[in-house]
Amino acid sequence: MSQSVCVVYHSGYGHTQKQAEAVAEGVSSLGDIECHLLPVADLEADDAPAWGLLDACDAMIFGSPTYMGSASAPFKAFMEATSQRWMEQRWAMKLAAGFTNSGSQNGDKQNTLMQFITLAAQHGMLWVNLNQMPGNNSTAGSVDDMNRLGASLGAMAQSAVDAGPEVGPTKADLDTARAFGAHVATCAQRWNS
Ligand SMILES: Cc1cc2nc3c(=O)[nH]c(=O)nc-3n(C[C@H](O)[C@H](O)[C@H](O)COP(=O)(O)O)c2cc1C
């Protein structure tokens, strides 16, 4: 049976949605694996069918814009809505990973990824890191490098605050997100084989 990966995300203005779509493309690039792209709005009702997809999947990838140095309020509502599953440890031993996008180069994105890691740890899930060397950190580097923001814990992207999602995240950030999705899918296949 093929593995399945859920990308569960929030995006207020569409920038993080582009990052989420790139992550999902990366997952799907492996072929024999299902990928479900789930906005948190699809998980507002306790009996929403999307909860069944999360319960059944092999790996979850959390994604949120960084708002005020943390995951956005709608994503936090999703986090809290998982508490019944936490009680049952229903998601224990699944893989988890995460990504975030913000307006500033730094923007305190690390804190959002740390929130995701804590969520995964509370659920007994196993964290999958970015698995890419930092780019743009030498005289030969450039903003066009993969992982130009130098993350390790998950995928980061940056989008200009005065431009729409057709401008940002940049190609480098979307390529980073795609490679990250493919990495998580590879880990899911290896972990569950
Ligand atoms: C309420 C709010 C809070 C924000 N806080 C931060 C922040 O802490 N750091 C940052 O770099 N950008 C911050 N931003 C900018 C967003 O992270 C940025 O515009 C991002 O691309 C929005 O993603 P979205 O279109 O998926 O909502 C904030 C934006 C909003 C609306």
PDB file of C-alpha atoms and ligand atoms in Angstrom:
ATOM      1  CA  MET A   1       0.000   0.000   0.000  1.00  0.00           C
ATOM      2  CA  SER A   2       1.317   3.457  -0.824  1.00  0.00           C
ATOM      3  CA  GLN A   3       2.111   5.995   1.885  1.00  0.00           C
ATOM      4  CA  SER A   4       0.200   9.213   2.392  1.00  0.00           C
ATOM      5  CA  VAL A   5       1.417  12.626   3.497  1.00  0.00           C
ATOM      6  CA  CYS A   6      -0.796  15.517   4.670  1.00  0.00           C
ATOM      7  CA  VAL A   7       0.323  19.123   4.270  1.00  0.00           C
ATOM      8  CA  VAL A   8      -1.805  21.003   6.805  1.00  0.00           C
ATOM      9  CA  TYR A   9      -1.402  24.761   6.580  1.00  0.00           C
ATOM     10  CA  HIS A  10      -2.804  28.254   7.013  1.00  0.00           C
ATOM     11  CA  SER A  11      -2.230  31.246   4.755  1.00  0.00           C
ATOM     12  CA  GLY A  12      -3.880  34.608   5.338  1.00  0.00           C
ATOM     13  CA  TYR A  13      -2.925  36.271   2.048  1.00  0.00           C
ATOM     14  CA  GLY A  14      -1.720  33.454  -0.212  1.00  0.00           C
ATOM     15  CA  HIS A  15       2.075  33.587   0.230  1.00  0.00           C
ATOM     16  CA  THR A  16       2.336  30.573   2.518  1.00  0.00           C
ATOM     17  CA  GLN A  17      -0.175  28.775   0.330  1.00  0.00           C
ATOM     18  CA  LYS A  18       2.336  28.967  -2.542  1.00  0.00           C
ATOM     19  CA  GLN A  19       4.967  27.482  -0.248  1.00  0.00           C
ATOM     20  CA  ALA A  20       2.495  24.752   0.798  1.00  0.00           C
ATOM     21  CA  GLU A  21       1.746  23.936  -2.834  1.00  0.00           C
ATOM     22  CA  ALA A  22       5.477  23.654  -3.568  1.00  0.00           C
ATOM     23  CA  VAL A  23       5.932  21.305  -0.593  1.00  0.00           C
ATOM     24  CA  ALA A  24       3.029  19.194  -1.885  1.00  0.00           C
ATOM     25  CA  GLU A  25       4.578  19.104  -5.391  1.00  0.00           C
ATOM     26  CA  GLY A  26       7.768  17.815  -3.830  1.00  0.00           C
ATOM     27  CA  VAL A  27       5.895  15.077  -1.976  1.00  0.00           C
ATOM     28  CA  SER A  28       4.036  14.047  -5.129  1.00  0.00           C
ATOM     29  CA  SER A  29       7.250  14.032  -7.176  1.00  0.00           C
ATOM     30  CA  LEU A  30       8.096  10.678  -5.633  1.00  0.00           C
ATOM     31  CA  GLY A  31       5.273   8.969  -7.480  1.00  0.00           C
ATOM     32  CA  ASP A  32       3.842   6.137  -5.398  1.00  0.00           C
ATOM     33  CA  ILE A  33       2.641   8.356  -2.540  1.00  0.00           C
ATOM     34  CA  GLU A  34      -0.606  10.217  -1.829  1.00  0.00           C
ATOM     35  CA  CYS A  35      -0.445  13.880  -0.867  1.00  0.00           C
ATOM     36  CA  HIS A  36      -3.341  15.811   0.696  1.00  0.00           C
ATOM     37  CA  LEU A  37      -3.106  19.600   0.833  1.00  0.00           C
ATOM     38  CA  LEU A  38      -5.330  20.608   3.763  1.00  0.00           C
ATOM     39  CA  PRO A  39      -6.031  24.226   4.727  1.00  0.00           C
ATOM     40  CA  VAL A  40      -6.800  24.457   8.459  1.00  0.00           C
ATOM     41  CA  ALA A  41     -10.208  25.892   7.490  1.00  0.00           C
ATOM     42  CA  ASP A  42     -11.091  22.325   6.411  1.00  0.00           C
ATOM     43  CA  LEU A  43     -10.458  21.153  10.005  1.00  0.00           C
ATOM     44  CA  GLU A  44     -12.625  23.619  11.907  1.00  0.00           C
ATOM     45  CA  ALA A  45     -15.486  21.153  12.483  1.00  0.00           C
ATOM     46  CA  ASP A  46     -14.763  18.257  14.831  1.00  0.00           C
ATOM     47  CA  ASP A  47     -16.306  15.832  12.352  1.00  0.00           C
ATOM     48  CA  ALA A  48     -14.650  17.279   9.224  1.00  0.00           C
ATOM     49  CA  PRO A  49     -13.511  14.484   6.848  1.00  0.00           C
ATOM     50  CA  ALA A  50     -10.006  15.997   6.749  1.00  0.00           C
ATOM     51  CA  TRP A  51      -9.400  14.733  10.308  1.00  0.00           C
ATOM     52  CA  GLY A  52      -9.688  11.187   8.933  1.00  0.00           C
ATOM     53  CA  LEU A  53      -6.947  11.962   6.387  1.00  0.00           C
ATOM     54  CA  LEU A  54      -4.669  13.150   9.216  1.00  0.00           C
ATOM     55  CA  ASP A  55      -5.451  10.068  11.312  1.00  0.00           C
ATOM     56  CA  ALA A  56      -4.634   7.774   8.396  1.00  0.00           C
ATOM     57  CA  CYS A  57      -1.515   9.464   7.022  1.00  0.00           C
ATOM     58  CA  ASP A  58       2.102   8.403   7.528  1.00  0.00           C
ATOM     59  CA  ALA A  59       3.564  11.905   7.776  1.00  0.00           C
ATOM     60  CA  MET A  60       2.187  15.393   8.457  1.00  0.00           C
ATOM     61  CA  ILE A  61       3.828  18.606   7.317  1.00  0.00           C
ATOM     62  CA  PHE A  62       2.694  21.681   9.274  1.00  0.00           C
ATOM     63  CA  GLY A  63       2.816  25.108   7.609  1.00  0.00           C
ATOM     64  CA  SER A  64       1.949  28.610   8.759  1.00  0.00           C
ATOM     65  CA  PRO A  65       2.966  32.190   8.118  1.00  0.00           C
ATOM     66  CA  THR A  66       4.861  33.727  11.005  1.00  0.00           C
ATOM     67  CA  TYR A  67       2.572  36.327  12.556  1.00  0.00           C
ATOM     68  CA  MET A  68       3.877  38.301  15.519  1.00  0.00           C
ATOM     69  CA  GLY A  69       6.773  35.883  15.924  1.00  0.00           C
ATOM     70  CA  SER A  70       4.674  32.734  16.092  1.00  0.00           C
ATOM     71  CA  ALA A  71       2.276  30.529  14.153  1.00  0.00           C
ATOM     72  CA  SER A  72      -0.841  32.387  13.025  1.00  0.00           C
ATOM     73  CA  ALA A  73      -3.992  32.314  15.152  1.00  0.00           C
ATOM     74  CA  PRO A  74      -5.899  30.000  12.749  1.00  0.00           C
ATOM     75  CA  PHE A  75      -2.991  27.538  12.803  1.00  0.00           C
ATOM     76  CA  LYS A  76      -2.859  27.769  16.600  1.00  0.00           C
ATOM     77  CA  ALA A  77      -6.589  26.959  16.673  1.00  0.00           C
ATOM     78  CA  PHE A  78      -5.783  23.805  14.694  1.00  0.00           C
ATOM     79  CA  MET A  79      -3.006  22.949  17.157  1.00  0.00           C
ATOM     80  CA  GLU A  80      -5.433  23.218  20.068  1.00  0.00           C
ATOM     81  CA  ALA A  81      -8.091  21.259  18.189  1.00  0.00           C
ATOM     82  CA  THR A  82      -5.674  18.289  18.114  1.00  0.00           C
ATOM     83  CA  SER A  83      -5.844  17.930  21.922  1.00  0.00           C
ATOM     84  CA  GLN A  84      -8.314  15.005  21.824  1.00  0.00           C
ATOM     85  CA  ARG A  85      -5.883  13.148  19.553  1.00  0.00           C
ATOM     86  CA  TRP A  86      -3.087  14.043  21.997  1.00  0.00           C
ATOM     87  CA  MET A  87      -5.093  12.451  24.855  1.00  0.00           C
ATOM     88  CA  GLU A  88      -5.226   9.228  22.859  1.00  0.00           C
ATOM     89  CA  GLN A  89      -1.696   9.614  21.423  1.00  0.00           C
ATOM     90  CA  ARG A  90      -3.388   8.714  18.172  1.00  0.00           C
ATOM     91  CA  TRP A  91      -0.629  10.230  16.036  1.00  0.00           C
ATOM     92  CA  ALA A  92       2.310   8.745  17.963  1.00  0.00           C
ATOM     93  CA  MET A  93       5.123   7.377  15.751  1.00  0.00           C
ATOM     94  CA  LYS A  94       3.966   9.255  12.658  1.00  0.00           C
ATOM     95  CA  LEU A  95       6.532  11.523  11.020  1.00  0.00           C
ATOM     96  CA  ALA A  96       6.132  15.306  11.302  1.00  0.00           C
ATOM     97  CA  ALA A  97       7.846  18.271   9.649  1.00  0.00           C
ATOM     98  CA  GLY A  98       7.152  21.968   9.121  1.00  0.00           C
ATOM     99  CA  PHE A  99       7.612  25.151   7.117  1.00  0.00           C
ATOM    100  CA  THR A 100       6.970  28.840   7.558  1.00  0.00           C
ATOM    101  CA  ASN A 101       7.073  32.066   5.575  1.00  0.00           C
ATOM    102  CA  SER A 102       7.311  35.660   6.760  1.00  0.00           C
ATOM    103  CA  GLY A 103       7.913  39.217   5.610  1.00  0.00           C
ATOM    104  CA  SER A 104      11.363  39.750   7.118  1.00  0.00           C
ATOM    105  CA  GLN A 105      14.467  37.737   6.287  1.00  0.00           C
ATOM    106  CA  ASN A 106      14.571  36.525   9.868  1.00  0.00           C
ATOM    107  CA  GLY A 107      11.182  37.641  11.182  1.00  0.00           C
ATOM    108  CA  ASP A 108      11.451  35.192  14.144  1.00  0.00           C
ATOM    109  CA  LYS A 109      10.503  32.260  11.921  1.00  0.00           C
ATOM    110  CA  GLN A 110      12.567  29.898  14.079  1.00  0.00           C
ATOM    111  CA  ASN A 111      10.016  30.330  16.835  1.00  0.00           C
ATOM    112  CA  THR A 112       7.207  29.117  14.571  1.00  0.00           C
ATOM    113  CA  LEU A 113       9.184  25.999  13.667  1.00  0.00           C
ATOM    114  CA  MET A 114       9.890  25.421  17.367  1.00  0.00           C
ATOM    115  CA  GLN A 115       6.157  25.560  18.037  1.00  0.00           C
ATOM    116  CA  PHE A 116       5.612  22.884  15.397  1.00  0.00           C
ATOM    117  CA  ILE A 117       8.356  20.710  16.887  1.00  0.00           C
ATOM    118  CA  THR A 118       6.777  21.014  20.327  1.00  0.00           C
ATOM    119  CA  LEU A 119       3.388  20.085  18.887  1.00  0.00           C
ATOM    120  CA  ALA A 120       4.926  17.030  17.212  1.00  0.00           C
ATOM    121  CA  ALA A 121       6.735  16.043  20.419  1.00  0.00           C
ATOM    122  CA  GLN A 122       3.560  16.283  22.483  1.00  0.00           C
ATOM    123  CA  HIS A 123       1.913  13.938  20.012  1.00  0.00           C
ATOM    124  CA  GLY A 124       4.827  11.470  20.137  1.00  0.00           C
ATOM    125  CA  MET A 125       5.610  12.171  16.489  1.00  0.00           C
ATOM    126  CA  LEU A 126       9.122  11.997  14.996  1.00  0.00           C
ATOM    127  CA  TRP A 127      10.524  15.244  13.602  1.00  0.00           C
ATOM    128  CA  VAL A 128      12.038  15.362  10.106  1.00  0.00           C
ATOM    129  CA  ASN A 129      14.446  18.262   9.540  1.00  0.00           C
ATOM    130  CA  LEU A 130      15.046  20.258   6.368  1.00  0.00           C
ATOM    131  CA  ASN A 131      18.089  18.213   5.291  1.00  0.00           C
ATOM    132  CA  GLN A 132      19.639  20.987   3.156  1.00  0.00           C
ATOM    133  CA  MET A 133      22.904  22.815   3.682  1.00  0.00           C
ATOM    134  CA  PRO A 134      22.582  26.579   4.200  1.00  0.00           C
ATOM    135  CA  GLY A 135      22.858  28.713   1.066  1.00  0.00           C
ATOM    136  CA  ASN A 136      23.812  32.370   0.603  1.00  0.00           C
ATOM    137  CA  ASN A 137      26.422  32.171   3.376  1.00  0.00           C
ATOM    138  CA  SER A 138      29.678  32.615   1.465  1.00  0.00           C
ATOM    139  CA  THR A 139      31.234  35.038  -1.009  1.00  0.00           C
ATOM    140  CA  ALA A 140      30.115  32.684  -3.778  1.00  0.00           C
ATOM    141  CA  GLY A 141      26.562  32.548  -2.440  1.00  0.00           C
ATOM    142  CA  SER A 142      23.493  34.465  -3.562  1.00  0.00           C
ATOM    143  CA  VAL A 143      19.854  35.005  -2.698  1.00  0.00           C
ATOM    144  CA  ASP A 144      19.065  32.572  -5.515  1.00  0.00           C
ATOM    145  CA  ASP A 145      20.587  29.699  -3.520  1.00  0.00           C
ATOM    146  CA  MET A 146      18.435  26.904  -2.164  1.00  0.00           C
ATOM    147  CA  ASN A 147      17.891  27.372   1.579  1.00  0.00           C
ATOM    148  CA  ARG A 148      19.059  30.980   1.231  1.00  0.00           C
ATOM    149  CA  LEU A 149      17.677  31.688   4.732  1.00  0.00           C
ATOM    150  CA  GLY A 150      19.903  29.023   6.291  1.00  0.00           C
ATOM    151  CA  ALA A 151      17.264  26.974   8.107  1.00  0.00           C
ATOM    152  CA  SER A 152      17.786  23.523   9.591  1.00  0.00           C
ATOM    153  CA  LEU A 153      14.612  22.640  11.488  1.00  0.00           C
ATOM    154  CA  GLY A 154      12.255  23.023   8.538  1.00  0.00           C
ATOM    155  CA  ALA A 155      11.708  25.024   5.357  1.00  0.00           C
ATOM    156  CA  MET A 156      11.705  28.808   5.529  1.00  0.00           C
ATOM    157  CA  ALA A 157      10.534  31.337   2.950  1.00  0.00           C
ATOM    158  CA  GLN A 158      10.341  35.110   2.811  1.00  0.00           C
ATOM    159  CA  SER A 159       7.834  37.232   0.909  1.00  0.00           C
ATOM    160  CA  ALA A 160       7.940  41.001   0.488  1.00  0.00           C
ATOM    161  CA  VAL A 161       5.181  42.547   2.579  1.00  0.00           C
ATOM    162  CA  ASP A 162       4.170  45.010  -0.143  1.00  0.00           C
ATOM    163  CA  ALA A 163       3.734  42.432  -2.911  1.00  0.00           C
ATOM    164  CA  GLY A 164       1.277  39.639  -3.581  1.00  0.00           C
ATOM    165  CA  PRO A 165       1.941  35.900  -3.751  1.00  0.00           C
ATOM    166  CA  GLU A 166       2.734  36.178  -7.470  1.00  0.00           C
ATOM    167  CA  VAL A 167       5.996  37.881  -6.402  1.00  0.00           C
ATOM    168  CA  GLY A 168       6.983  36.000  -3.256  1.00  0.00           C
ATOM    169  CA  PRO A 169       8.062  33.534  -1.949  1.00  0.00           C
ATOM    170  CA  THR A 170      10.953  33.588  -4.407  1.00  0.00           C
ATOM    171  CA  LYS A 171      11.866  30.771  -6.799  1.00  0.00           C
ATOM    172  CA  ALA A 172      14.726  29.791  -4.479  1.00  0.00           C
ATOM    173  CA  ASP A 173      12.313  29.459  -1.554  1.00  0.00           C
ATOM    174  CA  LEU A 174       9.832  27.455  -3.627  1.00  0.00           C
ATOM    175  CA  ASP A 175      12.620  25.158  -4.872  1.00  0.00           C
ATOM    176  CA  THR A 176      13.667  24.737  -1.243  1.00  0.00           C
ATOM    177  CA  ALA A 177      10.079  23.849  -0.318  1.00  0.00           C
ATOM    178  CA  ARG A 178       9.840  21.321  -3.173  1.00  0.00           C
ATOM    179  CA  ALA A 179      13.060  19.565  -2.171  1.00  0.00           C
ATOM    180  CA  PHE A 180      11.863  19.560   1.443  1.00  0.00           C
ATOM    181  CA  GLY A 181       8.554  17.910   0.471  1.00  0.00           C
ATOM    182  CA  ALA A 182      10.433  15.258  -1.488  1.00  0.00           C
ATOM    183  CA  HIS A 183      12.695  14.632   1.515  1.00  0.00           C
ATOM    184  CA  VAL A 184       9.770  14.144   3.910  1.00  0.00           C
ATOM    185  CA  ALA A 185       8.111  11.785   1.426  1.00  0.00           C
ATOM    186  CA  THR A 186      11.357   9.797   1.109  1.00  0.00           C
ATOM    187  CA  CYS A 187      11.527   9.532   4.897  1.00  0.00           C
ATOM    188  CA  ALA A 188       7.873   8.403   5.033  1.00  0.00           C
ATOM    189  CA  GLN A 189       8.552   5.680   2.513  1.00  0.00           C
ATOM    190  CA  ARG A 190      11.659   4.522   4.374  1.00  0.00           C
ATOM    191  CA  TRP A 191      10.055   4.689   7.820  1.00  0.00           C
ATOM    192  CA  ASN A 192       6.943   2.810   6.802  1.00  0.00           C
ATOM    193  CA  SER A 193       8.462   0.235   4.445  1.00  0.00           C
TER     194      SER A 193
HETATM  195  C1  LIG B   1      -0.771  39.885  11.812  1.00  0.00           C
HETATM  196  C2  LIG B   1       0.554  39.783  11.096  1.00  0.00           C
HETATM  197  C3  LIG B   1       1.699  39.592  11.818  1.00  0.00           C
HETATM  198  C4  LIG B   1       2.945  39.477  11.175  1.00  0.00           C
HETATM  199  N1  LIG B   1       4.055  39.224  11.904  1.00  0.00           N
HETATM  200  C5  LIG B   1       5.239  39.032  11.276  1.00  0.00           C
HETATM  201  C6  LIG B   1       6.405  38.688  12.016  1.00  0.00           C
HETATM  202  O1  LIG B   1       6.379  38.495  13.224  1.00  0.00           O
HETATM  203  N2  LIG B   1       7.564  38.560  11.318  1.00  0.00           N
HETATM  204  C7  LIG B   1       7.648  38.781   9.963  1.00  0.00           C
HETATM  205  O2  LIG B   1       8.727  38.698   9.415  1.00  0.00           O
HETATM  206  N3  LIG B   1       6.550  39.054   9.236  1.00  0.00           N
HETATM  207  C8  LIG B   1       5.353  39.162   9.859  1.00  0.00           C
HETATM  208  N4  LIG B   1       4.209  39.401   9.128  1.00  0.00           N
HETATM  209  C9  LIG B   1       4.303  39.384   7.655  1.00  0.00           C
HETATM  210  C10 LIG B   1       3.828  38.035   7.108  1.00  0.00           C
HETATM  211  O3  LIG B   1       4.532  36.959   7.735  1.00  0.00           O
HETATM  212  C11 LIG B   1       4.044  37.955   5.606  1.00  0.00           C
HETATM  213  O4  LIG B   1       3.329  39.009   4.994  1.00  0.00           O
HETATM  214  C12 LIG B   1       3.648  36.631   5.017  1.00  0.00           C
HETATM  215  O5  LIG B   1       4.078  36.550   3.667  1.00  0.00           O
HETATM  216  C13 LIG B   1       2.150  36.398   5.073  1.00  0.00           C
HETATM  217  O6  LIG B   1       1.860  35.107   4.619  1.00  0.00           O
HETATM  218  P1  LIG B   1       0.403  34.717   4.103  1.00  0.00           P
HETATM  219  O7  LIG B   1       0.146  35.489   2.828  1.00  0.00           O
HETATM  220  O8  LIG B   1       0.461  33.255   3.875  1.00  0.00           O
HETATM  221  O9  LIG B   1      -0.556  35.110   5.205  1.00  0.00           O
HETATM  222  C14 LIG B   1       2.990  39.552   9.762  1.00  0.00           C
HETATM  223  C15 LIG B   1       1.807  39.758   9.036  1.00  0.00           C
HETATM  224  C16 LIG B   1       0.601  39.851   9.682  1.00  0.00           C
HETATM  225  C17 LIG B   1      -0.662  40.023   8.874  1.00  0.00           C
END
